[in-house]
PDB file of C-alpha atoms in Angstrom:
ATOM      1  CA  UNK I 244       2.255  11.529   8.568  1.00  0.00           C
ATOM      2  CA  UNK I 245       5.652  12.427   6.902  1.00  0.00           C
ATOM      3  CA  UNK I 246       6.473  11.076   3.639  1.00  0.00           C
ATOM      4  CA  UNK I 247       9.883   9.831   4.235  1.00  0.00           C
ATOM      5  CA  UNK I 248      11.100  10.015   0.642  1.00  0.00           C
ATOM      6  CA  UNK I 249      10.152  13.619  -0.108  1.00  0.00           C
ATOM      7  CA  UNK I 250      10.278  14.969   3.609  1.00  0.00           C
ATOM      8  CA  UNK I 251       6.860  16.305   3.341  1.00  0.00           C
ATOM      9  CA  UNK I 252       4.117  16.410   5.906  1.00  0.00           C
ATOM     10  CA  UNK I 253       0.570  15.415   4.743  1.00  0.00           C
ATOM     11  CA  UNK I 254      -2.912  14.521   6.172  1.00  0.00           C
ATOM     12  CA  UNK I 255      -4.551  11.386   4.941  1.00  0.00           C
ATOM     13  CA  UNK I 256      -7.594   8.966   5.236  1.00  0.00           C
ATOM     14  CA  UNK I 257      -8.022   5.352   4.466  1.00  0.00           C
ATOM     15  CA  UNK I 258     -11.397   3.523   3.830  1.00  0.00           C
ATOM     16  CA  UNK I 259     -11.765  -0.269   4.008  1.00  0.00           C
ATOM     17  CA  UNK I 260     -14.666  -2.335   2.925  1.00  0.00           C
ATOM     18  CA  UNK I 261     -14.952  -6.222   2.990  1.00  0.00           C
ATOM     19  CA  UNK I 262     -17.537  -8.118   1.156  1.00  0.00           C
ATOM     20  CA  UNK I 263     -17.872 -11.899   2.103  1.00  0.00           C
ATOM     21  CA  UNK I 264     -18.668 -13.981  -0.773  1.00  0.00           C
ATOM     22  CA  UNK I 265     -18.430 -17.383   1.059  1.00  0.00           C
ATOM     23  CA  UNK I 266     -17.164 -17.986   4.660  1.00  0.00           C
ATOM     24  CA  UNK I 267     -13.720 -18.714   2.772  1.00  0.00           C
ATOM     25  CA  UNK I 268     -13.612 -16.133   0.043  1.00  0.00           C
ATOM     26  CA  UNK I 269     -13.957 -12.353   0.472  1.00  0.00           C
ATOM     27  CA  UNK I 270     -13.013  -9.290  -1.538  1.00  0.00           C
ATOM     28  CA  UNK I 271     -11.397  -6.268   0.266  1.00  0.00           C
ATOM     29  CA  UNK I 272     -11.601  -2.791  -1.099  1.00  0.00           C
ATOM     30  CA  UNK I 273      -9.144  -0.241  -0.016  1.00  0.00           C
ATOM     31  CA  UNK I 274      -8.572   3.541  -0.543  1.00  0.00           C
ATOM     32  CA  UNK I 275      -6.022   5.859   0.935  1.00  0.00           C
ATOM     33  CA  UNK I 276      -5.944   9.554   0.215  1.00  0.00           C
ATOM     34  CA  UNK I 277      -2.990  11.724   1.571  1.00  0.00           C
ATOM     35  CA  UNK I 278      -3.008  15.519   0.835  1.00  0.00           C
ATOM     36  CA  UNK I 279       0.300  17.501   1.016  1.00  0.00           C
ATOM     37  CA  UNK I 280      -0.292  21.200   1.748  1.00  0.00           C
ATOM     38  CA  UNK I 281       2.296  23.754   0.195  1.00  0.00           C
ATOM     39  CA  UNK I 282       5.383  23.875   2.609  1.00  0.00           C
ATOM     40  CA  UNK I 283       9.047  24.540   2.778  1.00  0.00           C
ATOM     41  CA  UNK I 284      11.138  21.669   2.075  1.00  0.00           C
ATOM     42  CA  UNK I 285      14.426  21.010   3.878  1.00  0.00           C
ATOM     43  CA  UNK I 286      17.617  19.936   1.856  1.00  0.00           C
ATOM     44  CA  UNK I 287      16.452  17.228  -0.490  1.00  0.00           C
ATOM     45  CA  UNK I 288      17.670  16.132  -3.875  1.00  0.00           C
ATOM     46  CA  UNK I 289      14.155  15.718  -5.455  1.00  0.00           C
ATOM     47  CA  UNK I 290      13.156  19.268  -4.998  1.00  0.00           C
ATOM     48  CA  UNK I 291      16.381  21.512  -4.074  1.00  0.00           C
ATOM     49  CA  UNK I 292      17.271  23.199  -0.782  1.00  0.00           C
ATOM     50  CA  UNK I 293      14.486  25.259   1.126  1.00  0.00           C
ATOM     51  CA  UNK I 294      12.026  25.720  -1.712  1.00  0.00           C
ATOM     52  CA  UNK I 295       8.118  25.759  -1.291  1.00  0.00           C
ATOM     53  CA  UNK I 296       6.886  22.427  -2.569  1.00  0.00           C
ATOM     54  CA  UNK I 297       3.097  21.680  -3.494  1.00  0.00           C
ATOM     55  CA  UNK I 298       2.998  18.061  -3.964  1.00  0.00           C
ATOM     56  CA  UNK I 299      -0.858  17.710  -4.042  1.00  0.00           C
ATOM     57  CA  UNK I 300      -1.956  14.356  -3.240  1.00  0.00           C
ATOM     58  CA  UNK I 301      -1.329  10.654  -3.381  1.00  0.00           C
ATOM     59  CA  UNK I 302      -4.246   8.412  -4.026  1.00  0.00           C
ATOM     60  CA  UNK I 303      -4.319   4.658  -3.682  1.00  0.00           C
ATOM     61  CA  UNK I 304      -7.176   2.193  -4.661  1.00  0.00           C
ATOM     62  CA  UNK I 305      -6.884  -1.415  -4.106  1.00  0.00           C
ATOM     63  CA  UNK I 306      -9.063  -4.373  -4.798  1.00  0.00           C
ATOM     64  CA  UNK I 307      -8.030  -7.625  -3.097  1.00  0.00           C
ATOM     65  CA  UNK I 308      -9.797 -10.994  -3.548  1.00  0.00           C
ATOM     66  CA  UNK I 309      -8.777 -13.339  -0.680  1.00  0.00           C
ATOM     67  CA  UNK I 310      -9.286 -17.077   0.027  1.00  0.00           C
ATOM     68  CA  UNK I 311      -8.747 -18.324   3.548  1.00  0.00           C
ATOM     69  CA  UNK I 312      -9.271 -22.374   4.076  1.00  0.00           C
ATOM     70  CA  UNK I 313      -8.635 -24.332   7.295  1.00  0.00           C
ATOM     71  CA  UNK I 314      -6.374 -27.156   6.254  1.00  0.00           C
ATOM     72  CA  UNK I 315      -5.599 -28.494   9.648  1.00  0.00           C
ATOM     73  CA  UNK I 316      -6.261 -27.998  13.371  1.00  0.00           C
ATOM     74  CA  UNK I 317      -4.797 -24.471  14.036  1.00  0.00           C
ATOM     75  CA  UNK I 318      -3.596 -23.998  10.575  1.00  0.00           C
ATOM     76  CA  UNK I 319      -5.258 -21.708   8.010  1.00  0.00           C
ATOM     77  CA  UNK I 320      -4.089 -21.361   4.146  1.00  0.00           C
ATOM     78  CA  UNK I 321      -4.365 -17.970   2.609  1.00  0.00           C
ATOM     79  CA  UNK I 322      -4.287 -16.806  -0.915  1.00  0.00           C
ATOM     80  CA  UNK I 323      -4.523 -13.087  -2.067  1.00  0.00           C
ATOM     81  CA  UNK I 324      -4.532 -11.400  -5.394  1.00  0.00           C
ATOM     82  CA  UNK I 325      -4.659  -7.815  -4.895  1.00  0.00           C
ATOM     83  CA  UNK I 326      -4.612  -5.229  -7.692  1.00  0.00           C
ATOM     84  CA  UNK I 327      -3.325  -1.839  -6.624  1.00  0.00           C
ATOM     85  CA  UNK I 328      -3.590   1.415  -8.356  1.00  0.00           C
ATOM     86  CA  UNK I 329      -1.477   4.704  -7.202  1.00  0.00           C
ATOM     87  CA  UNK I 330      -1.483   8.111  -8.599  1.00  0.00           C
ATOM     88  CA  UNK I 331       0.057  11.677  -7.964  1.00  0.00           C
ATOM     89  CA  UNK I 332      -0.769  14.980  -9.803  1.00  0.00           C
ATOM     90  CA  UNK I 333       1.710  17.231 -11.275  1.00  0.00           C
ATOM     91  CA  UNK I 334       3.397  19.057  -8.349  1.00  0.00           C
ATOM     92  CA  UNK I 335       4.557  22.765  -8.052  1.00  0.00           C
ATOM     93  CA  UNK I 336       7.846  24.160  -6.846  1.00  0.00           C
ATOM     94  CA  UNK I 337       7.871  27.791  -5.815  1.00  0.00           C
ATOM     95  CA  UNK I 338       4.185  28.104  -7.244  1.00  0.00           C
ATOM     96  CA  UNK I 339       5.361  26.796 -10.655  1.00  0.00           C
ATOM     97  CA  UNK I 340       3.800  23.459 -11.889  1.00  0.00           C
ATOM     98  CA  UNK I 341       6.266  20.933 -13.109  1.00  0.00           C
ATOM     99  CA  UNK I 342       5.359  19.485 -16.236  1.00  0.00           C
ATOM    100  CA  UNK I 343       5.027  15.764 -16.639  1.00  0.00           C
ATOM    101  CA  UNK I 344       5.564  15.108 -12.711  1.00  0.00           C
ATOM    102  CA  UNK I 345       2.328  13.184 -12.296  1.00  0.00           C
ATOM    103  CA  UNK I 346       2.698   9.571 -11.844  1.00  0.00           C
ATOM    104  CA  UNK I 347       0.622   6.382 -11.953  1.00  0.00           C
ATOM    105  CA  UNK I 348       1.201   2.577 -11.475  1.00  0.00           C
ATOM    106  CA  UNK I 349      -1.036  -0.319 -11.465  1.00  0.00           C
ATOM    107  CA  UNK I 350       0.470  -3.451 -10.049  1.00  0.00           C
ATOM    108  CA  UNK I 351      -0.789  -6.985  -9.074  1.00  0.00           C
ATOM    109  CA  UNK I 352       0.690  -8.781  -6.005  1.00  0.00           C
ATOM    110  CA  UNK I 353      -0.237 -12.718  -6.030  1.00  0.00           C
ATOM    111  CA  UNK I 354       0.690 -14.012  -2.462  1.00  0.00           C
ATOM    112  CA  UNK I 355       0.346 -17.218  -0.399  1.00  0.00           C
ATOM    113  CA  UNK I 356       0.554 -17.564   3.360  1.00  0.00           C
ATOM    114  CA  UNK I 357      -0.051 -19.989   6.261  1.00  0.00           C
ATOM    115  CA  UNK I 358      -1.486 -18.797   9.446  1.00  0.00           C
ATOM    116  CA  UNK I 359      -0.592 -20.972  12.627  1.00  0.00           C
ATOM    117  CA  UNK I 360      -3.289 -20.052  15.229  1.00  0.00           C
ATOM    118  CA  UNK I 361      -2.662 -22.667  17.881  1.00  0.00           C
ATOM    119  CA  UNK I 362       0.691 -21.777  18.761  1.00  0.00           C
ATOM    120  CA  UNK I 363       1.787 -19.796  21.882  1.00  0.00           C
ATOM    121  CA  UNK I 364       2.276 -16.844  19.856  1.00  0.00           C
ATOM    122  CA  UNK I 365      -0.053 -16.963  16.714  1.00  0.00           C
ATOM    123  CA  UNK I 366       2.152 -16.809  13.655  1.00  0.00           C
ATOM    124  CA  UNK I 367       1.364 -15.806  10.149  1.00  0.00           C
ATOM    125  CA  UNK I 368       3.803 -16.368   7.371  1.00  0.00           C
ATOM    126  CA  UNK I 369       3.267 -14.938   3.654  1.00  0.00           C
ATOM    127  CA  UNK I 370       5.234 -15.047   0.483  1.00  0.00           C
ATOM    128  CA  UNK I 371       4.406 -12.575  -2.326  1.00  0.00           C
ATOM    129  CA  UNK I 372       5.412 -11.087  -5.632  1.00  0.00           C
ATOM    130  CA  UNK I 373       4.549  -7.720  -6.913  1.00  0.00           C
ATOM    131  CA  UNK I 374       4.468  -7.199 -10.692  1.00  0.00           C
ATOM    132  CA  UNK I 375       3.860  -3.672 -12.027  1.00  0.00           C
ATOM    133  CA  UNK I 376       1.404  -3.826 -14.981  1.00  0.00           C
ATOM    134  CA  UNK I 377       1.586  -0.188 -16.332  1.00  0.00           C
ATOM    135  CA  UNK I 378       2.276   3.208 -15.156  1.00  0.00           C
ATOM    136  CA  UNK I 379       3.994   6.514 -15.895  1.00  0.00           C
ATOM    137  CA  UNK I 380       6.809   8.276 -14.295  1.00  0.00           C
ATOM    138  CA  UNK I 381       7.313   5.516 -11.502  1.00  0.00           C
ATOM    139  CA  UNK I 382      10.071   3.228 -10.866  1.00  0.00           C
ATOM    140  CA  UNK I 383       9.258  -0.034 -12.343  1.00  0.00           C
ATOM    141  CA  UNK I 384      10.512  -2.696 -10.059  1.00  0.00           C
ATOM    142  CA  UNK I 385       9.632  -6.482  -9.495  1.00  0.00           C
ATOM    143  CA  UNK I 386       9.312  -7.215  -5.794  1.00  0.00           C
ATOM    144  CA  UNK I 387       9.520 -10.644  -3.982  1.00  0.00           C
ATOM    145  CA  UNK I 388       8.707 -10.503  -0.219  1.00  0.00           C
ATOM    146  CA  UNK I 389       8.390 -12.646   2.659  1.00  0.00           C
ATOM    147  CA  UNK I 390       6.252 -11.220   5.569  1.00  0.00           C
ATOM    148  CA  UNK I 391       5.854 -12.612   9.041  1.00  0.00           C
ATOM    149  CA  UNK I 392       3.322 -11.509  11.449  1.00  0.00           C
ATOM    150  CA  UNK I 393       3.200 -12.420  15.337  1.00  0.00           C
ATOM    151  CA  UNK I 394       0.136 -11.883  17.294  1.00  0.00           C
ATOM    152  CA  UNK I 395      -0.533 -11.518  21.134  1.00  0.00           C
ATOM    153  CA  UNK I 396      -3.353 -13.462  22.615  1.00  0.00           C
ATOM    154  CA  UNK I 397      -5.474 -11.637  25.251  1.00  0.00           C
TER     155      UNK I 397
END
């Protein structure tokens, strides 16, 4: 996995867990951990030219309540309310720790969607809004998104 914004190679793992409260309501727990070994960085404004960078890791934890309800034949209404926490430690450049380079962010992303299951190509449409609740050393940005997923039947 190469982190595009920092041009660093990393090795990661993800863990998913779902708990069904009722047939329509469930909670998804998600965690992702990516470790970045010390490596020479190509040209990049964040770290400089060809320096050794030890970014450490990225760690993400998310809890996402979801509600899915059939509203018509072949149409499912979906509602989501994920809370996501991301953190990184202080990184090192050429073996020297960069003070106050650690970052954290906690955000909530309410979303609504429709899943058309009886179409030739099943389609899912989702609209959401990501709102940062708190954090340090991170770009604070509100995000509105529209997402479409297309599935193939086998």
